[in-house]
XYZ file of C-alpha atoms in Angstrom:
372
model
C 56.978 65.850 149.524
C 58.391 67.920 146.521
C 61.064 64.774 145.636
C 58.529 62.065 146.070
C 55.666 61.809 143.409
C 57.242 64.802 141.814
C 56.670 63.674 138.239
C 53.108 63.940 138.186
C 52.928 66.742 135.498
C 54.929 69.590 135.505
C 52.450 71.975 135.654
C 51.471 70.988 138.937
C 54.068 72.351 140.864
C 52.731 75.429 143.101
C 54.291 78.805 142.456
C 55.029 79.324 146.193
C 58.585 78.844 145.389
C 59.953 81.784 145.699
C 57.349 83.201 148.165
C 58.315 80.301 150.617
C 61.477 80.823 150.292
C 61.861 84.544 151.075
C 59.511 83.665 154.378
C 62.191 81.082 154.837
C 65.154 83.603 154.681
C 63.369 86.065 156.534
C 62.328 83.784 159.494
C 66.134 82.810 159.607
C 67.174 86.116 160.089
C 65.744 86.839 162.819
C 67.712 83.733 164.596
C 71.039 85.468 163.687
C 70.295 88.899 165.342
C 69.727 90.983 162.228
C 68.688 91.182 158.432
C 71.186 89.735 156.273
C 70.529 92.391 152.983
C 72.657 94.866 155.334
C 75.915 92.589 155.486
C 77.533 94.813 151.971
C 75.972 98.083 153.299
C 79.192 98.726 155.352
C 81.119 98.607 152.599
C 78.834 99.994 150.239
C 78.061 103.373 152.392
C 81.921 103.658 152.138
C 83.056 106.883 150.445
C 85.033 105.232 147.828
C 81.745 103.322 146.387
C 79.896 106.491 146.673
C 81.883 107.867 143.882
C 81.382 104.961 141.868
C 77.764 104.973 142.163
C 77.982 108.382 141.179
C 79.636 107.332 137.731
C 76.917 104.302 137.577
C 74.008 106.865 137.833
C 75.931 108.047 133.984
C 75.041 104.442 132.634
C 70.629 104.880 133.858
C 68.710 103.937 130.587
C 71.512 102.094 128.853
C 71.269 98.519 128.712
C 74.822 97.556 130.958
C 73.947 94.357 132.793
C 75.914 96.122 135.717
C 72.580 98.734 136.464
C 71.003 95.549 137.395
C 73.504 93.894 139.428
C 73.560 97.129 141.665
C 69.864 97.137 141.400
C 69.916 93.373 143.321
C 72.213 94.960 146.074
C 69.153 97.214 147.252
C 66.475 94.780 146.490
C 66.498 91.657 145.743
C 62.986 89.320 146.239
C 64.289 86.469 146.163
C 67.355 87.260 148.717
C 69.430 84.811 146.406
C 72.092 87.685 146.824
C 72.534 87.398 150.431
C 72.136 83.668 151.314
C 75.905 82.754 151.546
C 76.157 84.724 154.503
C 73.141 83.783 156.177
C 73.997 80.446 155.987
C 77.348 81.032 157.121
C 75.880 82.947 160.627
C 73.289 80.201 161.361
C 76.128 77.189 160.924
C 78.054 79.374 163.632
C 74.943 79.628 165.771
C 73.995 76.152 165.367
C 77.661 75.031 166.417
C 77.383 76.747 169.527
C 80.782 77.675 171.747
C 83.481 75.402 171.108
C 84.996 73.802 174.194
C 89.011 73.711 172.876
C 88.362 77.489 172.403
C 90.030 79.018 175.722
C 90.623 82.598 173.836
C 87.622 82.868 172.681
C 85.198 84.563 175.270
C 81.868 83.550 175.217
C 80.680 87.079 176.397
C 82.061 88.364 173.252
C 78.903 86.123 171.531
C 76.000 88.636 169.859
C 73.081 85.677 169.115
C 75.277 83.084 169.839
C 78.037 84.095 167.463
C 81.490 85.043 167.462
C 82.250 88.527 165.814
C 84.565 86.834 163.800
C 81.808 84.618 162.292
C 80.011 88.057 161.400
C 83.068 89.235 159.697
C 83.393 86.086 158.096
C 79.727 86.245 156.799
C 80.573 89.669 155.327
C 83.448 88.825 153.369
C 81.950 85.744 151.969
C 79.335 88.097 150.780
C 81.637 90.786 149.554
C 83.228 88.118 147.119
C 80.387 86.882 145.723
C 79.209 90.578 144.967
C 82.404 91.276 143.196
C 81.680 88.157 141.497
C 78.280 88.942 140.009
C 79.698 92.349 139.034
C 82.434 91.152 137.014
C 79.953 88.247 135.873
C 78.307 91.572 134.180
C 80.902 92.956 132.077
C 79.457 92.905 128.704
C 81.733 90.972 125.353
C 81.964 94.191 123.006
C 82.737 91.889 120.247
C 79.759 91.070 119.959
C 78.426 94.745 120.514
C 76.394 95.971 117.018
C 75.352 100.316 116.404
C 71.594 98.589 116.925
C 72.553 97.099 120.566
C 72.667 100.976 121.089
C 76.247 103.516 121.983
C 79.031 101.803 122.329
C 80.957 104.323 124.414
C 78.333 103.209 127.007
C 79.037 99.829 126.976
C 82.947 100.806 127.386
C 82.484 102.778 130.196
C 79.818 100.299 131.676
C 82.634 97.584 131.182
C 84.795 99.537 133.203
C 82.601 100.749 135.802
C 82.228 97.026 136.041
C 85.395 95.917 136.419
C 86.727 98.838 138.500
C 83.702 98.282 141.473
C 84.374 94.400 141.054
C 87.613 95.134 142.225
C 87.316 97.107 145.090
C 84.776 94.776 146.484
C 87.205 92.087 146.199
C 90.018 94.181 147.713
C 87.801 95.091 150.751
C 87.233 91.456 151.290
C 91.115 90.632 151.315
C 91.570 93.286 153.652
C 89.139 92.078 155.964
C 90.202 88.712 155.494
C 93.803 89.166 156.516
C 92.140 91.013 159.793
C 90.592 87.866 160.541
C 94.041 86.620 161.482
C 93.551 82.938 160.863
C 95.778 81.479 158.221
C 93.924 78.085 157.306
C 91.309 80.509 157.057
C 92.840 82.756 154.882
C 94.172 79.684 152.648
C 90.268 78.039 152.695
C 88.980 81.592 151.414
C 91.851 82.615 148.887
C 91.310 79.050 147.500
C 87.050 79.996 147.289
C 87.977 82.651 145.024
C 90.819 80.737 142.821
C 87.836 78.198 142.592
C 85.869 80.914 141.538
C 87.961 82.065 138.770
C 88.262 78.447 137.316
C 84.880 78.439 137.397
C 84.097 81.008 135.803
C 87.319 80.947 132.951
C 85.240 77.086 132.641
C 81.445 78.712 131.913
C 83.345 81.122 129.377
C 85.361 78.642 127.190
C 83.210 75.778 127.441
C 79.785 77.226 126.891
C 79.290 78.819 123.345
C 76.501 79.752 124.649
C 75.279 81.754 121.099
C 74.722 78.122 119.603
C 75.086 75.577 122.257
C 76.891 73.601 120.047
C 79.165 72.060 122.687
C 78.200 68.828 124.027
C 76.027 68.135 126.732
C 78.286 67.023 129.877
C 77.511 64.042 132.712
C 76.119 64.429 135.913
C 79.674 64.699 136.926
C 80.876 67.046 135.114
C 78.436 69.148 135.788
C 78.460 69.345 139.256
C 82.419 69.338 139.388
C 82.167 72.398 137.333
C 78.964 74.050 139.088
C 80.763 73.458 142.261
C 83.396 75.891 141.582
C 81.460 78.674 140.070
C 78.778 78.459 142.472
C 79.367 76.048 145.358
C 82.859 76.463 146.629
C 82.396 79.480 148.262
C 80.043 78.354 150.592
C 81.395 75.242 151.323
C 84.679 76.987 152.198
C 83.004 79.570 154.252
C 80.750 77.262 156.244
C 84.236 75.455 156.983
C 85.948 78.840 158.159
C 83.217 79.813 160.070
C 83.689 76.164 162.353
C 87.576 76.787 162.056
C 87.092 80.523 163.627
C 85.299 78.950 166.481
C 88.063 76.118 166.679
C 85.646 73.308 166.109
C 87.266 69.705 165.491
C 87.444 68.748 162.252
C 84.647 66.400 161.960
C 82.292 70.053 162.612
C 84.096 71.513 159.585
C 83.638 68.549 157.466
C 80.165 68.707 158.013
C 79.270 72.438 157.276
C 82.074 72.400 154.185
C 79.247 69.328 152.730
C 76.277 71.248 153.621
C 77.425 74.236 152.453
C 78.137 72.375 149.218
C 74.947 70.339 148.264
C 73.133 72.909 149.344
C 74.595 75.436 146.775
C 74.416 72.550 144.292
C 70.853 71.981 145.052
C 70.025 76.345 144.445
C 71.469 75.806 141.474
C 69.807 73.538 140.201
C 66.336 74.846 141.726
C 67.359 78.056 139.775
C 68.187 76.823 136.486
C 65.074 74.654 136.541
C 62.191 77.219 137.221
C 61.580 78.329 133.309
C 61.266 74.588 132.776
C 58.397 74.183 135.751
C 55.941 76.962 135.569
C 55.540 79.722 132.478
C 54.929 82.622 133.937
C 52.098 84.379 132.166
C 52.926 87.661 129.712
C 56.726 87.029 131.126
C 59.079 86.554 127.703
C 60.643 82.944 127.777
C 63.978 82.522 127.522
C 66.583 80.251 129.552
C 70.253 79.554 129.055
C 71.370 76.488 126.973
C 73.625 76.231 129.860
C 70.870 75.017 132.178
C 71.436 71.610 133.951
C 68.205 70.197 132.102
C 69.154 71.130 128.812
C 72.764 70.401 129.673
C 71.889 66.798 130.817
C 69.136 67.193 127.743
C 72.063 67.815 125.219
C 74.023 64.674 126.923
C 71.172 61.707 126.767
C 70.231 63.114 123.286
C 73.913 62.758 121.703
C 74.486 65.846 119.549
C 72.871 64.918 116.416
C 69.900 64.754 117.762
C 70.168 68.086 119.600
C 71.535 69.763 116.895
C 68.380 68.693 114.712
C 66.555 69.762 117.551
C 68.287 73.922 117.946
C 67.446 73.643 113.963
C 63.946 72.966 114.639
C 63.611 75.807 116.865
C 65.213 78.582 114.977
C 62.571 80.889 113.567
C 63.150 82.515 110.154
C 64.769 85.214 111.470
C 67.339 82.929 112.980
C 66.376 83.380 116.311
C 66.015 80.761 118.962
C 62.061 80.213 119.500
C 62.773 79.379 123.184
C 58.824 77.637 123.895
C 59.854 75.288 121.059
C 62.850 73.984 122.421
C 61.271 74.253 126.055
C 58.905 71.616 124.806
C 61.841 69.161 123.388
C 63.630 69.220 126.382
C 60.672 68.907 128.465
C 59.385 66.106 126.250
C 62.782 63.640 127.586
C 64.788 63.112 130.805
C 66.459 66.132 131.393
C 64.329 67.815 133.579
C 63.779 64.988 135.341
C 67.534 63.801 136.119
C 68.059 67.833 137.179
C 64.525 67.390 139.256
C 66.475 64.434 140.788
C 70.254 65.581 141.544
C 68.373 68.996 143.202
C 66.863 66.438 145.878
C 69.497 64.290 146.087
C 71.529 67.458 147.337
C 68.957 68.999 149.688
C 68.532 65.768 151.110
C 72.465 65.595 151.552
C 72.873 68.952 152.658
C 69.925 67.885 155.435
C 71.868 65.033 156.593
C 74.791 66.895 156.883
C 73.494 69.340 159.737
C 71.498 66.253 161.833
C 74.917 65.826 164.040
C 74.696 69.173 165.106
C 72.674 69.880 168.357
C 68.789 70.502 167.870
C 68.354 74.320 167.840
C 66.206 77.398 166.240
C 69.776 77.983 163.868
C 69.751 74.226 163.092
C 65.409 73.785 162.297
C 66.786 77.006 160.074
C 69.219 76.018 158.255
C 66.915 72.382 157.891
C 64.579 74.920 156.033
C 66.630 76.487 153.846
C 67.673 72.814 152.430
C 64.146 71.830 151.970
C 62.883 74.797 150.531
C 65.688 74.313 147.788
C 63.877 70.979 146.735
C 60.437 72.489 146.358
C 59.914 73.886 143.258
């Protein structure tokens, strides 16, 4: 119901979203044996991380974006963190046993899945951590006395890169144990992907200004896939390859792997524009789909007029003011639109696989990415 008769008013939309969607991820958890937020803790009650959280504890009440990232490793209410391996056990539950797999034992199955699906899970996890972490290292450029000591913003920046690294390292080494090369060439290309992806957010979002143009639908989701969909979509393929599925079964968890990250993303970057949280400061990033697709149907004088508008006389962006322009035209609507378009795709994608608990999960997960 969230995609049809969805632009009523915008205030109308419940603010079960992320309350239905944690019940979601929980309920799906359960079908896969055990709770996803563990999958890192192997790696991160490792001795090696223990001494880097002992140099983290040096950066408690400065303002490194890192303390937070490691924060969301321990708790994290919306689970956002841990849904790329979720996903990637339930696809290997809901595939079942593949018949051209003679080598593979079914015995060897915990829930329904092989342990090098688990394995699989974990690395895919481990990536995106390192990821997020490196995500965090803060542009010292930038960095003014009033921001507060820079010599904690260095060491933050290493700390940063340093535990960013040795997440990614673990996840190579458990990914040549795996001892699958299309595997190993799906995942290494996941996290070249990733690196475009990211190299693309830096140098094409100034994000300061948001001077740069507004891109198409296309564009955007060409770009958004390989920041933020590609490693799914290459995992959920693995996980199908591991259990020697045809390739018709890996072409259909590499698309709803992909849609559905498409469609989280966009369900992300669109929740300042649907409900304003009361007492909660306002602020979103010019580099959200709606105000990207905003910037695009606007042309850039208009927007520029627009960023004008909302600067207050301290030159600050006076975010409720520009929440209102770009609520006031079709961005949020064409965003509202591509997020259901891709949890109805992702949907499709899993109907050829046989009706089970993993599947009706995995069904859930896509849906509750089009509610808002």
């Amino acid at each position: 119901g969230a995609c049809r008769g969805r632009l009523r008013t915008l205030s109308l939309f419940s603010s079960s979203g992320s309350s239905n969607w944690s019940k979601v991820v929980s309920d799906a958890e359960k079908i896969v044996g055990y709770p996803t937020s563990f999958m890192s803790l192997r790696c991160l009650l490792s001795d090696e991380l223990s001494n880097v959280a002992m140099h983290l504890r040096k950066l408690v009440g400065t303002q490194h974006p890192l303390l937070n990232t490691a924060r969301g490793f321990v708790y994290d209410s919306k689970n956002n963190l841990q849904m790329r391996g979720l996903v990637v056990l339930l696809l290997s539950k809901a595939a079942g046993p593949s018949h051209a797999a003679s080598d593979l034992l079914a015995q060897d199955m915990v829930s329904g899945i092989y342990p090098s699906q688990r394995n699989l899970a974990e690395i895919t996890e481990l990536i995106h951590t390192a990821f997020l972490v490196h995500r965090g290292i803060v542009n010292l450029k930038e960095w003014t006395d009033s921001d507060g000591p820079l010599k904690d913003m260095q060491f933050g920046n290493k700390m940063a890169v340093l535990s960013g690294d040795f997440l990614l390292a673990n996840a190579c080494t458990g990914l040549a144990q795996l001892n699958n090369t299309k595997v190993v060439e799906l995942i290494s290309s996941a996290i070249g992907d990733l690196v475009q992806g990211v190299y693309y957010e830096n140098s094409h979002n100034t994000e300061e200004n948001g001077l740069t143009d507004g891109i198409d639908v296309a564009a955007w989701e060409e770009q958004t896939f390989l920041s933020h969909g590609a490693l799914l979509a290459k995992s959920c393929q693995a996980a199908m390859e591991l259990a020697k599925h045809d390739k018709e079964s890996q072409r259909l968890a590499y698309k709803y792997g992909k849609h559905l990250s498409l469609g989280h993303k966009l369900n992300s970057d669109l929740q300042p524009f649907m409900k304003s949280r009361v007492g909660e400061p306002l602020s979103f990033s010019l580099s959200a789909a709606p105000v990207v697709f905003h910037r695009q149907i606007m042309g850039r004088e208009t927007w520029h007029h627009q960023l004008q508008q909302a600067k207050t006389l301290r030159n600050q962006l006076d975010y409720s003011k520009l929440l209102a322009a770009v609520k006031s035209e079709k961005g949020v609507s064409t965003a509202m639109d591509l997020c259901c378009y891709h949890g109805n795709k992702a949907l499709e994608a899993i109907q050829a696989f046989p009706s089970s608990e993993a599947r009706s999960a995995l069904e859930n997960i896509a849906s509750a990415v089009t509610k808002f």
